[in-house]
């Protein structure tokens, strides 16, 4: 049996909606009584992007069974509305801002590590591992694969809209309110290991002659032994971080 509902997606959720349906209420045919989560995802909007669902002006969770003539409004995170905070979709709260990125987001992963956010990434990581580790380790999944974000066990995730890594970084900072949590240069950009201060004498054999002569403060990754120092690249990264702090 087929019924008709009315539905509208607000603000950033329109990124996922076909052009002819953006920013408008439209009618949609429904077979049986699917959950509102399944209905929304049939329209290519992953549940990880949603903070609030109103059906006939009342908030519902993802399990709500859609009925004929329902009027549905779907809102993203941080959308400015006049509703009570407890109307939002209930999710597991993550204790830390930790991430796992898919194989196509290596540059974004490196930038997040630069800002001090624990980010798992490998260029050969597969979908199953992303989902399993994301859930088991309570990490926010970053991916441009809608199938991953639609997976039933995934609660927290984000689909970067841009393909430019610096713009992606700004999106993630804004989406997860990260500006107060920056810890630049606390993690290795290469492997995500923790950095620790190290005496020059301990790593002297790893340094070029000019580096030995002009720099005295060094850091080494506890995991892969990569050495960092406050050279020109360091100051460029500091400037980069400061730019994002005040945007």
JSON list of C-alpha atoms in Angstrom, two decimals:
[
{"chain": "A", "resi": 1, "resn": "UNK", "atom": "CA", "xyz": [0.00, 0.00, 0.00]},
{"chain": "A", "resi": 2, "resn": "UNK", "atom": "CA", "xyz": [1.38, 3.40, -1.00]},
{"chain": "A", "resi": 3, "resn": "UNK", "atom": "CA", "xyz": [0.83, 6.68, 0.83]},
{"chain": "A", "resi": 4, "resn": "UNK", "atom": "CA", "xyz": [2.02, 10.25, 0.39]},
{"chain": "A", "resi": 5, "resn": "UNK", "atom": "CA", "xyz": [3.97, 12.32, 2.90]},
{"chain": "A", "resi": 6, "resn": "UNK", "atom": "CA", "xyz": [5.32, 15.88, 2.78]},
{"chain": "A", "resi": 7, "resn": "UNK", "atom": "CA", "xyz": [8.96, 16.47, 3.67]},
{"chain": "A", "resi": 8, "resn": "UNK", "atom": "CA", "xyz": [11.47, 19.32, 3.75]},
{"chain": "A", "resi": 9, "resn": "UNK", "atom": "CA", "xyz": [15.19, 19.38, 4.46]},
{"chain": "A", "resi": 10, "resn": "UNK", "atom": "CA", "xyz": [16.74, 22.50, 5.98]},
{"chain": "A", "resi": 11, "resn": "UNK", "atom": "CA", "xyz": [20.04, 24.34, 5.63]},
{"chain": "A", "resi": 12, "resn": "UNK", "atom": "CA", "xyz": [23.09, 22.14, 4.94]},
{"chain": "A", "resi": 13, "resn": "UNK", "atom": "CA", "xyz": [21.05, 18.98, 4.41]},
{"chain": "A", "resi": 14, "resn": "UNK", "atom": "CA", "xyz": [20.08, 20.35, 1.01]},
{"chain": "A", "resi": 15, "resn": "UNK", "atom": "CA", "xyz": [23.59, 19.43, -0.14]},
{"chain": "A", "resi": 16, "resn": "UNK", "atom": "CA", "xyz": [22.38, 15.84, -0.47]},
{"chain": "A", "resi": 17, "resn": "UNK", "atom": "CA", "xyz": [18.97, 16.55, -2.01]},
{"chain": "A", "resi": 18, "resn": "UNK", "atom": "CA", "xyz": [18.37, 16.69, -5.81]},
{"chain": "A", "resi": 19, "resn": "UNK", "atom": "CA", "xyz": [18.43, 20.26, -7.13]},
{"chain": "A", "resi": 20, "resn": "UNK", "atom": "CA", "xyz": [14.72, 20.36, -7.96]},
{"chain": "A", "resi": 21, "resn": "UNK", "atom": "CA", "xyz": [13.86, 19.47, -4.33]},
{"chain": "A", "resi": 22, "resn": "UNK", "atom": "CA", "xyz": [16.23, 21.81, -2.51]},
{"chain": "A", "resi": 23, "resn": "UNK", "atom": "CA", "xyz": [14.86, 24.39, -0.07]},
{"chain": "A", "resi": 24, "resn": "UNK", "atom": "CA", "xyz": [11.24, 23.36, -0.55]},
{"chain": "A", "resi": 25, "resn": "UNK", "atom": "CA", "xyz": [8.54, 21.12, 0.88]},
{"chain": "A", "resi": 26, "resn": "UNK", "atom": "CA", "xyz": [7.78, 18.30, -1.53]},
{"chain": "A", "resi": 27, "resn": "UNK", "atom": "CA", "xyz": [5.51, 15.29, -1.61]},
{"chain": "A", "resi": 28, "resn": "UNK", "atom": "CA", "xyz": [7.00, 11.82, -1.60]},
{"chain": "A", "resi": 29, "resn": "UNK", "atom": "CA", "xyz": [5.37, 8.41, -2.11]},
{"chain": "A", "resi": 30, "resn": "UNK", "atom": "CA", "xyz": [5.96, 5.82, 0.62]},
{"chain": "A", "resi": 31, "resn": "UNK", "atom": "CA", "xyz": [5.30, 2.08, 0.61]},
{"chain": "A", "resi": 32, "resn": "UNK", "atom": "CA", "xyz": [4.16, 0.52, 3.88]},
{"chain": "A", "resi": 33, "resn": "UNK", "atom": "CA", "xyz": [5.33, 2.16, 7.12]},
{"chain": "A", "resi": 34, "resn": "UNK", "atom": "CA", "xyz": [9.11, 2.62, 6.96]},
{"chain": "A", "resi": 35, "resn": "UNK", "atom": "CA", "xyz": [11.01, 4.23, 9.82]},
{"chain": "A", "resi": 36, "resn": "UNK", "atom": "CA", "xyz": [11.65, 7.92, 9.32]},
{"chain": "A", "resi": 37, "resn": "UNK", "atom": "CA", "xyz": [15.38, 7.07, 9.29]},
{"chain": "A", "resi": 38, "resn": "UNK", "atom": "CA", "xyz": [14.93, 4.72, 6.33]},
{"chain": "A", "resi": 39, "resn": "UNK", "atom": "CA", "xyz": [12.74, 7.27, 4.57]},
{"chain": "A", "resi": 40, "resn": "UNK", "atom": "CA", "xyz": [15.30, 10.05, 5.00]},
{"chain": "A", "resi": 41, "resn": "UNK", "atom": "CA", "xyz": [18.19, 7.87, 3.85]},
{"chain": "A", "resi": 42, "resn": "UNK", "atom": "CA", "xyz": [16.22, 6.76, 0.78]},
{"chain": "A", "resi": 43, "resn": "UNK", "atom": "CA", "xyz": [16.53, 10.43, -0.23]},
{"chain": "A", "resi": 44, "resn": "UNK", "atom": "CA", "xyz": [20.36, 10.20, 0.12]},
{"chain": "A", "resi": 45, "resn": "UNK", "atom": "CA", "xyz": [20.61, 12.10, 3.41]},
{"chain": "A", "resi": 46, "resn": "UNK", "atom": "CA", "xyz": [22.71, 10.12, 5.95]},
{"chain": "A", "resi": 47, "resn": "UNK", "atom": "CA", "xyz": [21.35, 9.96, 9.49]},
{"chain": "A", "resi": 48, "resn": "UNK", "atom": "CA", "xyz": [24.70, 11.13, 10.90]},
{"chain": "A", "resi": 49, "resn": "UNK", "atom": "CA", "xyz": [23.96, 14.61, 9.50]},
{"chain": "A", "resi": 50, "resn": "UNK", "atom": "CA", "xyz": [20.64, 15.01, 11.31]},
{"chain": "A", "resi": 51, "resn": "UNK", "atom": "CA", "xyz": [20.03, 16.64, 14.68]},
{"chain": "A", "resi": 52, "resn": "UNK", "atom": "CA", "xyz": [16.26, 17.11, 14.72]},
{"chain": "A", "resi": 53, "resn": "UNK", "atom": "CA", "xyz": [13.20, 15.60, 13.06]},
{"chain": "A", "resi": 54, "resn": "UNK", "atom": "CA", "xyz": [9.73, 17.09, 13.41]},
{"chain": "A", "resi": 55, "resn": "UNK", "atom": "CA", "xyz": [6.66, 15.17, 12.31]},
{"chain": "A", "resi": 56, "resn": "UNK", "atom": "CA", "xyz": [3.47, 17.23, 12.35]},
{"chain": "A", "resi": 57, "resn": "UNK", "atom": "CA", "xyz": [5.36, 19.77, 14.52]},
{"chain": "A", "resi": 58, "resn": "UNK", "atom": "CA", "xyz": [6.40, 17.18, 17.14]},
{"chain": "A", "resi": 59, "resn": "UNK", "atom": "CA", "xyz": [9.94, 15.85, 17.58]},
{"chain": "A", "resi": 60, "resn": "UNK", "atom": "CA", "xyz": [10.52, 12.15, 16.88]},
{"chain": "A", "resi": 61, "resn": "UNK", "atom": "CA", "xyz": [13.47, 9.79, 16.88]},
{"chain": "A", "resi": 62, "resn": "UNK", "atom": "CA", "xyz": [14.75, 7.65, 14.02]},
{"chain": "A", "resi": 63, "resn": "UNK", "atom": "CA", "xyz": [12.47, 4.73, 14.89]},
{"chain": "A", "resi": 64, "resn": "UNK", "atom": "CA", "xyz": [9.24, 6.65, 14.21]},
{"chain": "A", "resi": 65, "resn": "UNK", "atom": "CA", "xyz": [7.03, 4.83, 11.67]},
{"chain": "A", "resi": 66, "resn": "UNK", "atom": "CA", "xyz": [5.93, 7.11, 8.87]},
{"chain": "A", "resi": 67, "resn": "UNK", "atom": "CA", "xyz": [2.19, 7.48, 8.28]},
{"chain": "A", "resi": 68, "resn": "UNK", "atom": "CA", "xyz": [0.15, 8.78, 5.37]},
{"chain": "A", "resi": 69, "resn": "UNK", "atom": "CA", "xyz": [-0.08, 12.60, 5.17]},
{"chain": "A", "resi": 70, "resn": "UNK", "atom": "CA", "xyz": [2.74, 13.11, 7.71]},
{"chain": "A", "resi": 71, "resn": "UNK", "atom": "CA", "xyz": [4.44, 16.49, 7.41]},
{"chain": "A", "resi": 72, "resn": "UNK", "atom": "CA", "xyz": [8.15, 16.00, 8.10]},
{"chain": "A", "resi": 73, "resn": "UNK", "atom": "CA", "xyz": [10.85, 18.63, 8.71]},
{"chain": "A", "resi": 74, "resn": "UNK", "atom": "CA", "xyz": [14.48, 17.54, 8.95]},
{"chain": "A", "resi": 75, "resn": "UNK", "atom": "CA", "xyz": [17.21, 19.75, 10.47]},
{"chain": "A", "resi": 76, "resn": "UNK", "atom": "CA", "xyz": [21.00, 19.49, 10.56]},
{"chain": "A", "resi": 77, "resn": "UNK", "atom": "CA", "xyz": [23.27, 20.13, 13.53]},
{"chain": "A", "resi": 78, "resn": "UNK", "atom": "CA", "xyz": [23.56, 23.72, 14.79]},
{"chain": "A", "resi": 79, "resn": "UNK", "atom": "CA", "xyz": [20.59, 24.88, 12.80]},
{"chain": "A", "resi": 80, "resn": "UNK", "atom": "CA", "xyz": [19.22, 27.97, 14.59]},
{"chain": "A", "resi": 81, "resn": "UNK", "atom": "CA", "xyz": [15.76, 27.11, 15.75]},
{"chain": "A", "resi": 82, "resn": "UNK", "atom": "CA", "xyz": [13.54, 28.00, 18.69]},
{"chain": "A", "resi": 83, "resn": "UNK", "atom": "CA", "xyz": [13.08, 24.47, 20.00]},
{"chain": "A", "resi": 84, "resn": "UNK", "atom": "CA", "xyz": [14.14, 22.89, 23.26]},
{"chain": "A", "resi": 85, "resn": "UNK", "atom": "CA", "xyz": [17.60, 21.23, 23.27]},
{"chain": "A", "resi": 86, "resn": "UNK", "atom": "CA", "xyz": [16.03, 17.94, 24.40]},
{"chain": "A", "resi": 87, "resn": "UNK", "atom": "CA", "xyz": [14.14, 17.75, 21.11]},
{"chain": "A", "resi": 88, "resn": "UNK", "atom": "CA", "xyz": [17.38, 16.77, 19.38]},
{"chain": "A", "resi": 89, "resn": "UNK", "atom": "CA", "xyz": [18.08, 13.20, 18.28]},
{"chain": "A", "resi": 90, "resn": "UNK", "atom": "CA", "xyz": [19.64, 11.27, 21.18]},
{"chain": "A", "resi": 91, "resn": "UNK", "atom": "CA", "xyz": [23.10, 9.87, 20.50]},
{"chain": "A", "resi": 92, "resn": "UNK", "atom": "CA", "xyz": [25.96, 8.34, 22.44]},
{"chain": "A", "resi": 93, "resn": "UNK", "atom": "CA", "xyz": [28.10, 11.21, 23.73]},
{"chain": "A", "resi": 94, "resn": "UNK", "atom": "CA", "xyz": [31.76, 10.90, 22.82]},
{"chain": "A", "resi": 95, "resn": "UNK", "atom": "CA", "xyz": [34.23, 11.82, 25.61]},
{"chain": "A", "resi": 96, "resn": "UNK", "atom": "CA", "xyz": [36.87, 13.16, 23.21]},
{"chain": "A", "resi": 97, "resn": "UNK", "atom": "CA", "xyz": [37.12, 14.66, 19.74]},
{"chain": "A", "resi": 98, "resn": "UNK", "atom": "CA", "xyz": [38.66, 11.69, 17.95]},
{"chain": "A", "resi": 99, "resn": "UNK", "atom": "CA", "xyz": [38.29, 10.80, 14.28]},
{"chain": "A", "resi": 100, "resn": "UNK", "atom": "CA", "xyz": [38.79, 8.08, 11.70]},
{"chain": "A", "resi": 101, "resn": "UNK", "atom": "CA", "xyz": [39.10, 9.11, 8.04]},
{"chain": "A", "resi": 102, "resn": "UNK", "atom": "CA", "xyz": [38.58, 7.11, 4.88]},
{"chain": "A", "resi": 103, "resn": "UNK", "atom": "CA", "xyz": [41.33, 6.39, 2.34]},
{"chain": "A", "resi": 104, "resn": "UNK", "atom": "CA", "xyz": [40.51, 9.50, 0.26]},
{"chain": "A", "resi": 105, "resn": "UNK", "atom": "CA", "xyz": [40.94, 11.99, 3.10]},
{"chain": "A", "resi": 106, "resn": "UNK", "atom": "CA", "xyz": [44.66, 11.73, 3.83]},
{"chain": "A", "resi": 107, "resn": "UNK", "atom": "CA", "xyz": [45.32, 15.48, 3.63]},
{"chain": "A", "resi": 108, "resn": "UNK", "atom": "CA", "xyz": [42.42, 16.23, 5.96]},
{"chain": "A", "resi": 109, "resn": "UNK", "atom": "CA", "xyz": [43.69, 13.60, 8.42]},
{"chain": "A", "resi": 110, "resn": "UNK", "atom": "CA", "xyz": [47.15, 15.23, 8.43]},
{"chain": "A", "resi": 111, "resn": "UNK", "atom": "CA", "xyz": [45.65, 18.68, 9.09]},
{"chain": "A", "resi": 112, "resn": "UNK", "atom": "CA", "xyz": [43.53, 17.38, 11.96]},
{"chain": "A", "resi": 113, "resn": "UNK", "atom": "CA", "xyz": [46.63, 15.79, 13.51]},
{"chain": "A", "resi": 114, "resn": "UNK", "atom": "CA", "xyz": [48.44, 19.11, 13.09]},
{"chain": "A", "resi": 115, "resn": "UNK", "atom": "CA", "xyz": [45.73, 20.70, 15.22]},
{"chain": "A", "resi": 116, "resn": "UNK", "atom": "CA", "xyz": [46.09, 17.97, 17.85]},
{"chain": "A", "resi": 117, "resn": "UNK", "atom": "CA", "xyz": [43.09, 15.75, 17.03]},
{"chain": "A", "resi": 118, "resn": "UNK", "atom": "CA", "xyz": [43.68, 12.01, 17.23]},
{"chain": "A", "resi": 119, "resn": "UNK", "atom": "CA", "xyz": [42.85, 10.82, 13.71]},
{"chain": "A", "resi": 120, "resn": "UNK", "atom": "CA", "xyz": [43.18, 7.26, 12.44]},
{"chain": "A", "resi": 121, "resn": "UNK", "atom": "CA", "xyz": [44.07, 7.08, 8.75]},
{"chain": "A", "resi": 122, "resn": "UNK", "atom": "CA", "xyz": [45.69, 4.66, 6.31]},
{"chain": "A", "resi": 123, "resn": "UNK", "atom": "CA", "xyz": [45.56, 4.79, 2.54]},
{"chain": "A", "resi": 124, "resn": "UNK", "atom": "CA", "xyz": [44.52, 1.13, 2.48]},
{"chain": "A", "resi": 125, "resn": "UNK", "atom": "CA", "xyz": [41.85, 1.30, 5.17]},
{"chain": "A", "resi": 126, "resn": "UNK", "atom": "CA", "xyz": [38.59, -0.36, 4.07]},
{"chain": "A", "resi": 127, "resn": "UNK", "atom": "CA", "xyz": [34.95, 0.40, 4.83]},
{"chain": "A", "resi": 128, "resn": "UNK", "atom": "CA", "xyz": [34.50, -2.43, 7.35]},
{"chain": "A", "resi": 129, "resn": "UNK", "atom": "CA", "xyz": [37.49, -1.32, 9.42]},
{"chain": "A", "resi": 130, "resn": "UNK", "atom": "CA", "xyz": [36.35, 2.30, 9.36]},
{"chain": "A", "resi": 131, "resn": "UNK", "atom": "CA", "xyz": [32.92, 1.32, 10.69]},
{"chain": "A", "resi": 132, "resn": "UNK", "atom": "CA", "xyz": [34.19, -1.21, 13.24]},
{"chain": "A", "resi": 133, "resn": "UNK", "atom": "CA", "xyz": [36.96, 0.99, 14.65]},
{"chain": "A", "resi": 134, "resn": "UNK", "atom": "CA", "xyz": [34.82, 4.10, 14.53]},
{"chain": "A", "resi": 135, "resn": "UNK", "atom": "CA", "xyz": [32.17, 2.45, 16.68]},
{"chain": "A", "resi": 136, "resn": "UNK", "atom": "CA", "xyz": [34.49, 0.43, 18.98]},
{"chain": "A", "resi": 137, "resn": "UNK", "atom": "CA", "xyz": [36.88, 3.33, 19.65]},
{"chain": "A", "resi": 138, "resn": "UNK", "atom": "CA", "xyz": [34.16, 5.99, 19.74]},
{"chain": "A", "resi": 139, "resn": "UNK", "atom": "CA", "xyz": [35.61, 7.93, 16.81]},
{"chain": "A", "resi": 140, "resn": "UNK", "atom": "CA", "xyz": [33.77, 10.32, 14.51]},
{"chain": "A", "resi": 141, "resn": "UNK", "atom": "CA", "xyz": [33.84, 8.90, 10.99]},
{"chain": "A", "resi": 142, "resn": "UNK", "atom": "CA", "xyz": [34.91, 11.27, 8.22]},
{"chain": "A", "resi": 143, "resn": "UNK", "atom": "CA", "xyz": [34.04, 10.00, 4.75]},
{"chain": "A", "resi": 144, "resn": "UNK", "atom": "CA", "xyz": [32.58, 10.92, 1.39]},
{"chain": "A", "resi": 145, "resn": "UNK", "atom": "CA", "xyz": [31.04, 7.45, 1.14]},
{"chain": "A", "resi": 146, "resn": "UNK", "atom": "CA", "xyz": [27.34, 7.73, 1.97]},
{"chain": "A", "resi": 147, "resn": "UNK", "atom": "CA", "xyz": [27.11, 3.97, 2.42]},
{"chain": "A", "resi": 148, "resn": "UNK", "atom": "CA", "xyz": [29.41, 4.16, 5.46]},
{"chain": "A", "resi": 149, "resn": "UNK", "atom": "CA", "xyz": [27.41, 6.96, 7.06]},
{"chain": "A", "resi": 150, "resn": "UNK", "atom": "CA", "xyz": [24.12, 5.17, 6.45]},
{"chain": "A", "resi": 151, "resn": "UNK", "atom": "CA", "xyz": [25.30, 2.01, 8.22]},
{"chain": "A", "resi": 152, "resn": "UNK", "atom": "CA", "xyz": [22.92, 1.16, 11.08]},
{"chain": "A", "resi": 153, "resn": "UNK", "atom": "CA", "xyz": [25.58, 1.04, 13.84]},
{"chain": "A", "resi": 154, "resn": "UNK", "atom": "CA", "xyz": [27.23, 4.36, 12.92]},
{"chain": "A", "resi": 155, "resn": "UNK", "atom": "CA", "xyz": [26.10, 7.21, 15.19]},
{"chain": "A", "resi": 156, "resn": "UNK", "atom": "CA", "xyz": [28.63, 9.97, 14.57]},
{"chain": "A", "resi": 157, "resn": "UNK", "atom": "CA", "xyz": [30.04, 10.92, 11.21]},
{"chain": "A", "resi": 158, "resn": "UNK", "atom": "CA", "xyz": [30.45, 13.72, 8.71]},
{"chain": "A", "resi": 159, "resn": "UNK", "atom": "CA", "xyz": [30.48, 13.99, 4.92]},
{"chain": "A", "resi": 160, "resn": "UNK", "atom": "CA", "xyz": [32.93, 16.76, 3.88]},
{"chain": "A", "resi": 161, "resn": "UNK", "atom": "CA", "xyz": [31.22, 18.85, 1.23]},
{"chain": "A", "resi": 162, "resn": "UNK", "atom": "CA", "xyz": [34.38, 20.26, -0.34]},
{"chain": "A", "resi": 163, "resn": "UNK", "atom": "CA", "xyz": [37.17, 18.30, -2.01]},
{"chain": "A", "resi": 164, "resn": "UNK", "atom": "CA", "xyz": [39.76, 20.87, -0.87]},
{"chain": "A", "resi": 165, "resn": "UNK", "atom": "CA", "xyz": [41.45, 19.64, 2.34]},
{"chain": "A", "resi": 166, "resn": "UNK", "atom": "CA", "xyz": [41.74, 23.10, 3.92]},
{"chain": "A", "resi": 167, "resn": "UNK", "atom": "CA", "xyz": [38.05, 23.81, 3.36]},
{"chain": "A", "resi": 168, "resn": "UNK", "atom": "CA", "xyz": [37.25, 20.32, 4.65]},
{"chain": "A", "resi": 169, "resn": "UNK", "atom": "CA", "xyz": [39.21, 21.17, 7.80]},
{"chain": "A", "resi": 170, "resn": "UNK", "atom": "CA", "xyz": [37.16, 24.31, 8.36]},
{"chain": "A", "resi": 171, "resn": "UNK", "atom": "CA", "xyz": [33.96, 22.30, 7.85]},
{"chain": "A", "resi": 172, "resn": "UNK", "atom": "CA", "xyz": [34.99, 19.77, 10.50]},
{"chain": "A", "resi": 173, "resn": "UNK", "atom": "CA", "xyz": [36.11, 22.49, 12.93]},
{"chain": "A", "resi": 174, "resn": "UNK", "atom": "CA", "xyz": [32.75, 24.25, 12.58]},
{"chain": "A", "resi": 175, "resn": "UNK", "atom": "CA", "xyz": [30.62, 21.09, 12.60]},
{"chain": "A", "resi": 176, "resn": "UNK", "atom": "CA", "xyz": [32.15, 19.68, 15.80]},
{"chain": "A", "resi": 177, "resn": "UNK", "atom": "CA", "xyz": [32.92, 23.02, 17.52]},
{"chain": "A", "resi": 178, "resn": "UNK", "atom": "CA", "xyz": [36.66, 22.34, 17.77]},
{"chain": "A", "resi": 179, "resn": "UNK", "atom": "CA", "xyz": [38.13, 25.84, 18.13]},
{"chain": "A", "resi": 180, "resn": "UNK", "atom": "CA", "xyz": [38.52, 25.56, 21.91]},
{"chain": "A", "resi": 181, "resn": "UNK", "atom": "CA", "xyz": [40.20, 22.17, 21.66]},
{"chain": "A", "resi": 182, "resn": "UNK", "atom": "CA", "xyz": [43.25, 22.92, 19.49]},
{"chain": "A", "resi": 183, "resn": "UNK", "atom": "CA", "xyz": [46.52, 21.32, 20.69]},
{"chain": "A", "resi": 184, "resn": "UNK", "atom": "CA", "xyz": [48.82, 22.05, 17.76]},
{"chain": "A", "resi": 185, "resn": "UNK", "atom": "CA", "xyz": [51.98, 19.99, 17.33]},
{"chain": "A", "resi": 186, "resn": "UNK", "atom": "CA", "xyz": [51.11, 17.43, 19.98]},
{"chain": "A", "resi": 187, "resn": "UNK", "atom": "CA", "xyz": [50.67, 14.61, 17.43]},
{"chain": "A", "resi": 188, "resn": "UNK", "atom": "CA", "xyz": [52.78, 13.27, 14.59]},
{"chain": "A", "resi": 189, "resn": "UNK", "atom": "CA", "xyz": [51.32, 14.33, 11.24]},
{"chain": "A", "resi": 190, "resn": "UNK", "atom": "CA", "xyz": [52.68, 11.18, 9.62]},
{"chain": "A", "resi": 191, "resn": "UNK", "atom": "CA", "xyz": [51.41, 8.44, 11.95]},
{"chain": "A", "resi": 192, "resn": "UNK", "atom": "CA", "xyz": [49.23, 10.04, 14.67]},
{"chain": "A", "resi": 193, "resn": "UNK", "atom": "CA", "xyz": [51.71, 9.13, 17.42]},
{"chain": "A", "resi": 194, "resn": "UNK", "atom": "CA", "xyz": [52.33, 11.45, 20.36]},
{"chain": "A", "resi": 195, "resn": "UNK", "atom": "CA", "xyz": [55.23, 13.93, 20.19]},
{"chain": "A", "resi": 196, "resn": "UNK", "atom": "CA", "xyz": [57.64, 14.45, 23.07]},
{"chain": "A", "resi": 197, "resn": "UNK", "atom": "CA", "xyz": [60.45, 16.94, 23.59]},
{"chain": "A", "resi": 198, "resn": "UNK", "atom": "CA", "xyz": [63.86, 15.40, 22.95]},
{"chain": "A", "resi": 199, "resn": "UNK", "atom": "CA", "xyz": [67.43, 16.54, 23.53]},
{"chain": "A", "resi": 200, "resn": "UNK", "atom": "CA", "xyz": [69.38, 17.40, 20.38]},
{"chain": "A", "resi": 201, "resn": "UNK", "atom": "CA", "xyz": [72.04, 14.89, 21.33]},
{"chain": "A", "resi": 202, "resn": "UNK", "atom": "CA", "xyz": [69.55, 12.03, 21.12]},
{"chain": "A", "resi": 203, "resn": "UNK", "atom": "CA", "xyz": [68.69, 12.69, 17.49]},
{"chain": "A", "resi": 204, "resn": "UNK", "atom": "CA", "xyz": [71.84, 14.45, 16.23]},
{"chain": "A", "resi": 205, "resn": "UNK", "atom": "CA", "xyz": [72.48, 11.71, 13.68]},
{"chain": "A", "resi": 206, "resn": "UNK", "atom": "CA", "xyz": [69.08, 12.36, 12.04]},
{"chain": "A", "resi": 207, "resn": "UNK", "atom": "CA", "xyz": [69.73, 16.06, 11.40]},
{"chain": "A", "resi": 208, "resn": "UNK", "atom": "CA", "xyz": [71.13, 17.96, 8.43]},
{"chain": "A", "resi": 209, "resn": "UNK", "atom": "CA", "xyz": [74.11, 20.24, 9.12]},
{"chain": "A", "resi": 210, "resn": "UNK", "atom": "CA", "xyz": [72.07, 23.48, 8.89]},
{"chain": "A", "resi": 211, "resn": "UNK", "atom": "CA", "xyz": [69.42, 22.06, 11.23]},
{"chain": "A", "resi": 212, "resn": "UNK", "atom": "CA", "xyz": [72.08, 21.11, 13.77]},
{"chain": "A", "resi": 213, "resn": "UNK", "atom": "CA", "xyz": [73.50, 24.63, 13.68]},
{"chain": "A", "resi": 214, "resn": "UNK", "atom": "CA", "xyz": [70.39, 26.79, 13.78]},
{"chain": "A", "resi": 215, "resn": "UNK", "atom": "CA", "xyz": [67.83, 24.92, 15.92]},
{"chain": "A", "resi": 216, "resn": "UNK", "atom": "CA", "xyz": [67.84, 23.72, 19.50]},
{"chain": "A", "resi": 217, "resn": "UNK", "atom": "CA", "xyz": [64.27, 22.61, 20.32]},
{"chain": "A", "resi": 218, "resn": "UNK", "atom": "CA", "xyz": [63.28, 19.23, 18.92]},
{"chain": "A", "resi": 219, "resn": "UNK", "atom": "CA", "xyz": [60.37, 16.80, 19.21]},
{"chain": "A", "resi": 220, "resn": "UNK", "atom": "CA", "xyz": [60.21, 13.14, 18.30]},
{"chain": "A", "resi": 221, "resn": "UNK", "atom": "CA", "xyz": [57.25, 10.86, 17.61]},
{"chain": "A", "resi": 222, "resn": "UNK", "atom": "CA", "xyz": [57.04, 8.05, 20.16]},
{"chain": "A", "resi": 223, "resn": "UNK", "atom": "CA", "xyz": [55.66, 5.76, 17.49]},
{"chain": "A", "resi": 224, "resn": "UNK", "atom": "CA", "xyz": [57.59, 6.27, 14.22]},
{"chain": "A", "resi": 225, "resn": "UNK", "atom": "CA", "xyz": [60.60, 8.32, 15.49]},
{"chain": "A", "resi": 226, "resn": "UNK", "atom": "CA", "xyz": [59.98, 11.18, 13.03]},
{"chain": "A", "resi": 227, "resn": "UNK", "atom": "CA", "xyz": [61.75, 14.32, 14.29]},
{"chain": "A", "resi": 228, "resn": "UNK", "atom": "CA", "xyz": [60.21, 17.80, 14.27]},
{"chain": "A", "resi": 229, "resn": "UNK", "atom": "CA", "xyz": [61.79, 21.18, 14.96]},
{"chain": "A", "resi": 230, "resn": "UNK", "atom": "CA", "xyz": [60.70, 24.81, 14.82]},
{"chain": "A", "resi": 231, "resn": "UNK", "atom": "CA", "xyz": [61.92, 25.65, 11.34]},
{"chain": "A", "resi": 232, "resn": "UNK", "atom": "CA", "xyz": [60.18, 27.62, 8.58]},
{"chain": "A", "resi": 233, "resn": "UNK", "atom": "CA", "xyz": [57.59, 24.84, 8.18]},
{"chain": "A", "resi": 234, "resn": "UNK", "atom": "CA", "xyz": [56.77, 25.19, 11.89]},
{"chain": "A", "resi": 235, "resn": "UNK", "atom": "CA", "xyz": [56.07, 28.91, 11.60]},
{"chain": "A", "resi": 236, "resn": "UNK", "atom": "CA", "xyz": [53.91, 28.35, 8.50]},
{"chain": "A", "resi": 237, "resn": "UNK", "atom": "CA", "xyz": [51.87, 25.81, 10.47]},
{"chain": "A", "resi": 238, "resn": "UNK", "atom": "CA", "xyz": [51.56, 28.21, 13.43]},
{"chain": "A", "resi": 239, "resn": "UNK", "atom": "CA", "xyz": [50.20, 30.88, 11.08]},
{"chain": "A", "resi": 240, "resn": "UNK", "atom": "CA", "xyz": [47.82, 28.35, 9.57]},
{"chain": "A", "resi": 241, "resn": "UNK", "atom": "CA", "xyz": [46.50, 27.36, 13.01]},
{"chain": "A", "resi": 242, "resn": "UNK", "atom": "CA", "xyz": [46.09, 30.96, 14.13]},
{"chain": "A", "resi": 243, "resn": "UNK", "atom": "CA", "xyz": [44.11, 31.80, 11.00]},
{"chain": "A", "resi": 244, "resn": "UNK", "atom": "CA", "xyz": [41.57, 29.12, 11.86]},
{"chain": "A", "resi": 245, "resn": "UNK", "atom": "CA", "xyz": [41.35, 30.14, 15.52]},
{"chain": "A", "resi": 246, "resn": "UNK", "atom": "CA", "xyz": [39.98, 33.53, 14.62]},
{"chain": "A", "resi": 247, "resn": "UNK", "atom": "CA", "xyz": [37.77, 32.80, 11.62]}
]
